[in-house]
Amino acid sequence: MVKITWMIGGPQGSGVDTSATVFGNALARAGYYIYGNREYHSNIEGRHSYFNLTISDKPMHSISDDINILVTFEAETIFQHFREVHDYLFYNKALESTKLSTINSIERETAEEIEAFLESVNVPPTVEGVLGYLRGRGVKLIPVEYDKILMAVAEEMKLSVATISRSRNIIAAAVSLRLLGLDKKYLAEAIRGLFKNDLFVKANLLAADKAYGLAEPAYGLKEIPVSGHRVQLDGNTAVAMGKIAGGVRFQSYYPITPASDESVFIEANQVVDAVDPDTKESRKVGIVVLQTEDELAAINASIGAALTGARASTSTSGPGFSLMVEGLGWAGMNEVPVVVTYYMRGAPSTGLPTRSGQADLLFSMHAGHGEFPKIVIASGDHVEAFKDAIWAFNLAERYQTPVIHLVDKSLANAYSIIDESELDYSSMRADRGKIVIPDGSYKRFQFTDDYISPRAFIGNAVMHYTGDEHNEEGHISENSANRIKMYEKRMKKLELADKEIPEESRLNVFGEGDVAVITWGSPKGAVMDAMEELKQDGISMQLIQLRMFNPFPRNLVTKLLKGKSKIIDVENNYTAQAASLVASSTGIQPTNYILKWNGRPITRTEIRNAVKTIMEKDEKRVILSGGQ
Amino acid sequence: MAASKIDIKLYKTQEWVDWCPGCGNFGILNAEQMALAELGLDPKRTVIVSGIGCSGKIAHFINVNGVHTLHGRAVAFATGIKLANPELEVIVNAGDGDQLGIGVGHFVSVGRRNVDITVIVHDNGVYGLTKGQAAPTLPRGVKTKALPEPNINDAINPLLLALASGYTFVARTYAYDVKHAKETIKAAITHKGLALVDVLQPCPTYNNINTKEWYDKRIYKLENWDPVVKSESEIEDKITKAYLKAREWGDKIPIGIFYQNEAVPTYEDRVEERVSTYLKNPPAKQEIDKNGRFVTSIENIVKNKRVV
Ligand SMILES: Cc1ncc(C[n+]2csc(CCOP(=O)(O)OP(=O)(O)O)c2C)c(N)n1
Ligand code: SF4
Ligand SMILES: [Mg+2]
């Protein structure tokens, strides 16, 4: 099995994303799968950012800390990542004499840490020093004269170097492709496919030509024939596509990382084709995307839209969700099907705005004063994110209650090459729940046997809603008996959901073994990929990936966990939040924990090493710290 | 959607109206019910969205759709309702604390959108339902009954704020002049675009300064006043005059329509410009499935993401 890790770094705003996207696109054309994570500061220009890609002949779901090829343009990336690279380093020859102390963009704590390391191994804090250190460890160094190549391209095209300076990224992609042993035609195709402007297409093709010969093939990758189509997707886009397919007609949002890209994507595609599945007759219809003044407005506008019958949702991350909580309670009280896509980033307050985390599970479970039913689901990969976006609307409408869809930042911004067939949702059906067009008097909150009232849309009947406790008509009532009954009616919907939704659909199980690993969200990929590797070390495990937290699949989880010799909980947070839900629902506690809260995604390397540590030394809590 | 005049009784619910005796809200309620009846609005397709406060209860007293929302958020709910189904007639009823205090951000922001809804502010100078604290429209130095000290904050002028925010219909009326209030509300509803109706509303329980007697002496109706912008060249002049007039307060308090401009495209028009089928087939009316099978095609979107 091919598994090569490629990393590119550089200052934000210099096109690192583009080069990782173009490079991955070229590899996909050659038949390879990619999983790539994007790390960046909360900054627009100048701070260090990087992309970490795993290239494989099999679908990948995670990244690794062991970097085979590190591509750099400037000195900071070399200093930040030289300890991770094993095989090849591309560097800008002009920067050999750069000192660590002259790099202003690097954070003080990071510089001090690197300096201390270099001192401990007796290496001067300069690029030259680091290059010598790497040479000593067998890393091959490939100097690239980016500026010279760019000048040659500029001259040939009779343009200024500044105009085409971003072709620097293509130079990196071309040399990398050659090193892998793949034909440059894939890069040419990727360039033609991704760039719209003829001038840049030409400059990039020229740059690719000039750079391709700078390395010798070393990895011997061959083209793999592909059957069917493959797509390149990030998590934001996967959710947006799922929402569109699932019939979203109103999306509100207030800009926030890492959520807004989803809404922007929907807006860019707001005119969609509605196709009759029988006659195939097609017509253009529209989705309203509303950029509101704040998240208070975002959730409440979506609730308003949902009252009229439109499938409505909003997207946000922690700070925005904090503001949405009162509205969420109103939706719970008034039995409104509204979907909130909650992208989890790191830490409270502004925290680590562009980094990842999974610390908002319990918050989303308990968000809101008082008690009301809410359904909470969490996606573990891009395909799940796509399908869960559809599922969320169905759940919301069937149970007439808000649904929170959790997606971690490291899924939102990671991209993956996926077989298009995985996105097939033709077996999924729209479930709009109990909808009526009454032709007489109507009670919005009518008591029924299954606790779900027939739902009419505003426009088709006269009805009343209030955040106060209310009677069947939706008018305020503080009567004790009504209060008891109406409260119970709302809460019982969750019990109904628990009865109706198969527990098997609320979690995924992978592999078999005496050791169970519990996780949720994006660490799923790292655990799955690590499990493959651990098999070679003679360790087999069973992964239980939790996908729905409310209602919790307690029977199945209990059954799965019973009799395991070890239960390892893996999460991107400090307090092991999912584990506490497992414990409160099943009475079973994990025996060991692998936790990480530095804002960086969990890698498969980390899982492999941590599991080995746990197996060998039965360490209770392994804390991970990988990533720059 | 306007039909012929309908019996006002049809616009009353069975709920007991639980405001204090003599409360100005009764005037607003009557005026609003009469306005709806005279415009012949279909109760199913009319929505009153209210906030939290004594004023917010009004949604339960009128027999059209009533959405009694959260403190300050009525405009946000109303925007979602209107944009998802622009065929609905959407009216916001909010308290002054509701709309100009906690919800002032929405009050301003909806102005940028000129959504075709009507915002009625119950302007009583106090937070009625929380027992009489100073509301944002209470002038500095005024000590209403429940205040331990005179009000320390300056007042917001709702009309000026609306003019500055982009409202295309700006009016003030008086709760005890039910006929004037009714006519003003009718004009606001009929106006194409975002309308503010600031209703001076005595609160006999907590506002012992701005009482009925106090207002009766001061209020006068705008006369020889043409608020309507007929061409772009008139905007500057009319909005300036409206601004100056709206500042008048004290011995004489004008009521009436201060400014109206229907030439500004509504948010709905702006969406229609991008999505040509929007008004004919708005979000609320679209079928998203046929017998459970989804109809929205993402084929082209997926194709766009194809690498091989
Ligand atoms: C978020 C929030 N904060 C505070 C309150 C408490 N509260 C209820 S009514 C009200 C003030 C109402 O004053 P106003 O909006 O002027 O309405 P009025 O009662 O005067 O009609 C407040 C602060 C609340 N319901 N919600
Ligand atoms: S407190 Fe004031 S506003 Fe509230 S009902 Fe009584 S009189 Fe009316
Ligand atoms: Mg008030």
Tab-separated table of N, CA, C and O and ligand atoms in Angstrom, chain B residues 95-97 122 124-128 135, ligand 3:
chain	number	residue	atom	x	y	z
B	95	GLY	N	-41.900	46.272	21.955
B	95	GLY	CA	-41.790	47.312	22.965
B	95	GLY	C	-40.625	48.224	22.639
B	95	GLY	O	-39.781	47.900	21.798
B	96	ASP	N	-40.565	49.361	23.327
B	96	ASP	CA	-39.434	50.264	23.058
B	96	ASP	C	-38.142	49.696	23.635
B	96	ASP	O	-37.069	49.832	23.046
B	97	GLY	N	-38.249	48.997	24.761
B	97	GLY	CA	-37.057	48.351	25.302
B	97	GLY	C	-36.652	47.193	24.403
B	97	GLY	O	-35.482	46.995	24.088
B	122	HIS	N	-44.170	50.053	20.429
B	122	HIS	CA	-45.030	50.505	21.530
B	122	HIS	C	-44.150	51.363	22.438
B	122	HIS	O	-43.430	50.848	23.293
B	124	ASN	N	-43.579	53.482	25.232
B	124	ASN	CA	-44.130	53.950	26.513
B	124	ASN	C	-43.065	54.483	27.462
B	124	ASN	O	-43.356	54.832	28.604
B	125	GLY	N	-41.821	54.522	27.007
B	125	GLY	CA	-40.765	55.117	27.816
B	125	GLY	C	-40.289	54.261	28.985
B	125	GLY	O	-39.342	54.635	29.686
B	126	VAL	N	-40.928	53.146	29.174
B	126	VAL	CA	-40.533	52.280	30.302
B	126	VAL	C	-40.508	50.807	29.893
B	126	VAL	O	-41.041	50.434	28.851
B	127	TYR	N	-39.855	50.027	30.720
B	127	TYR	CA	-39.931	48.579	30.592
B	127	TYR	C	-41.129	48.159	31.417
B	127	TYR	O	-41.017	47.991	32.637
B	128	GLY	N	-42.274	48.034	30.743
B	128	GLY	CA	-43.499	47.756	31.473
B	128	GLY	C	-43.454	46.442	32.231
B	128	GLY	O	-43.581	46.407	33.454
B	135	ALA	N	-36.822	52.957	29.737
B	135	ALA	CA	-36.636	52.403	28.398
B	135	ALA	C	-35.787	53.381	27.579
B	135	ALA	O	-35.573	54.524	27.994
C	3	MG	MG	-41.794	49.735	26.903
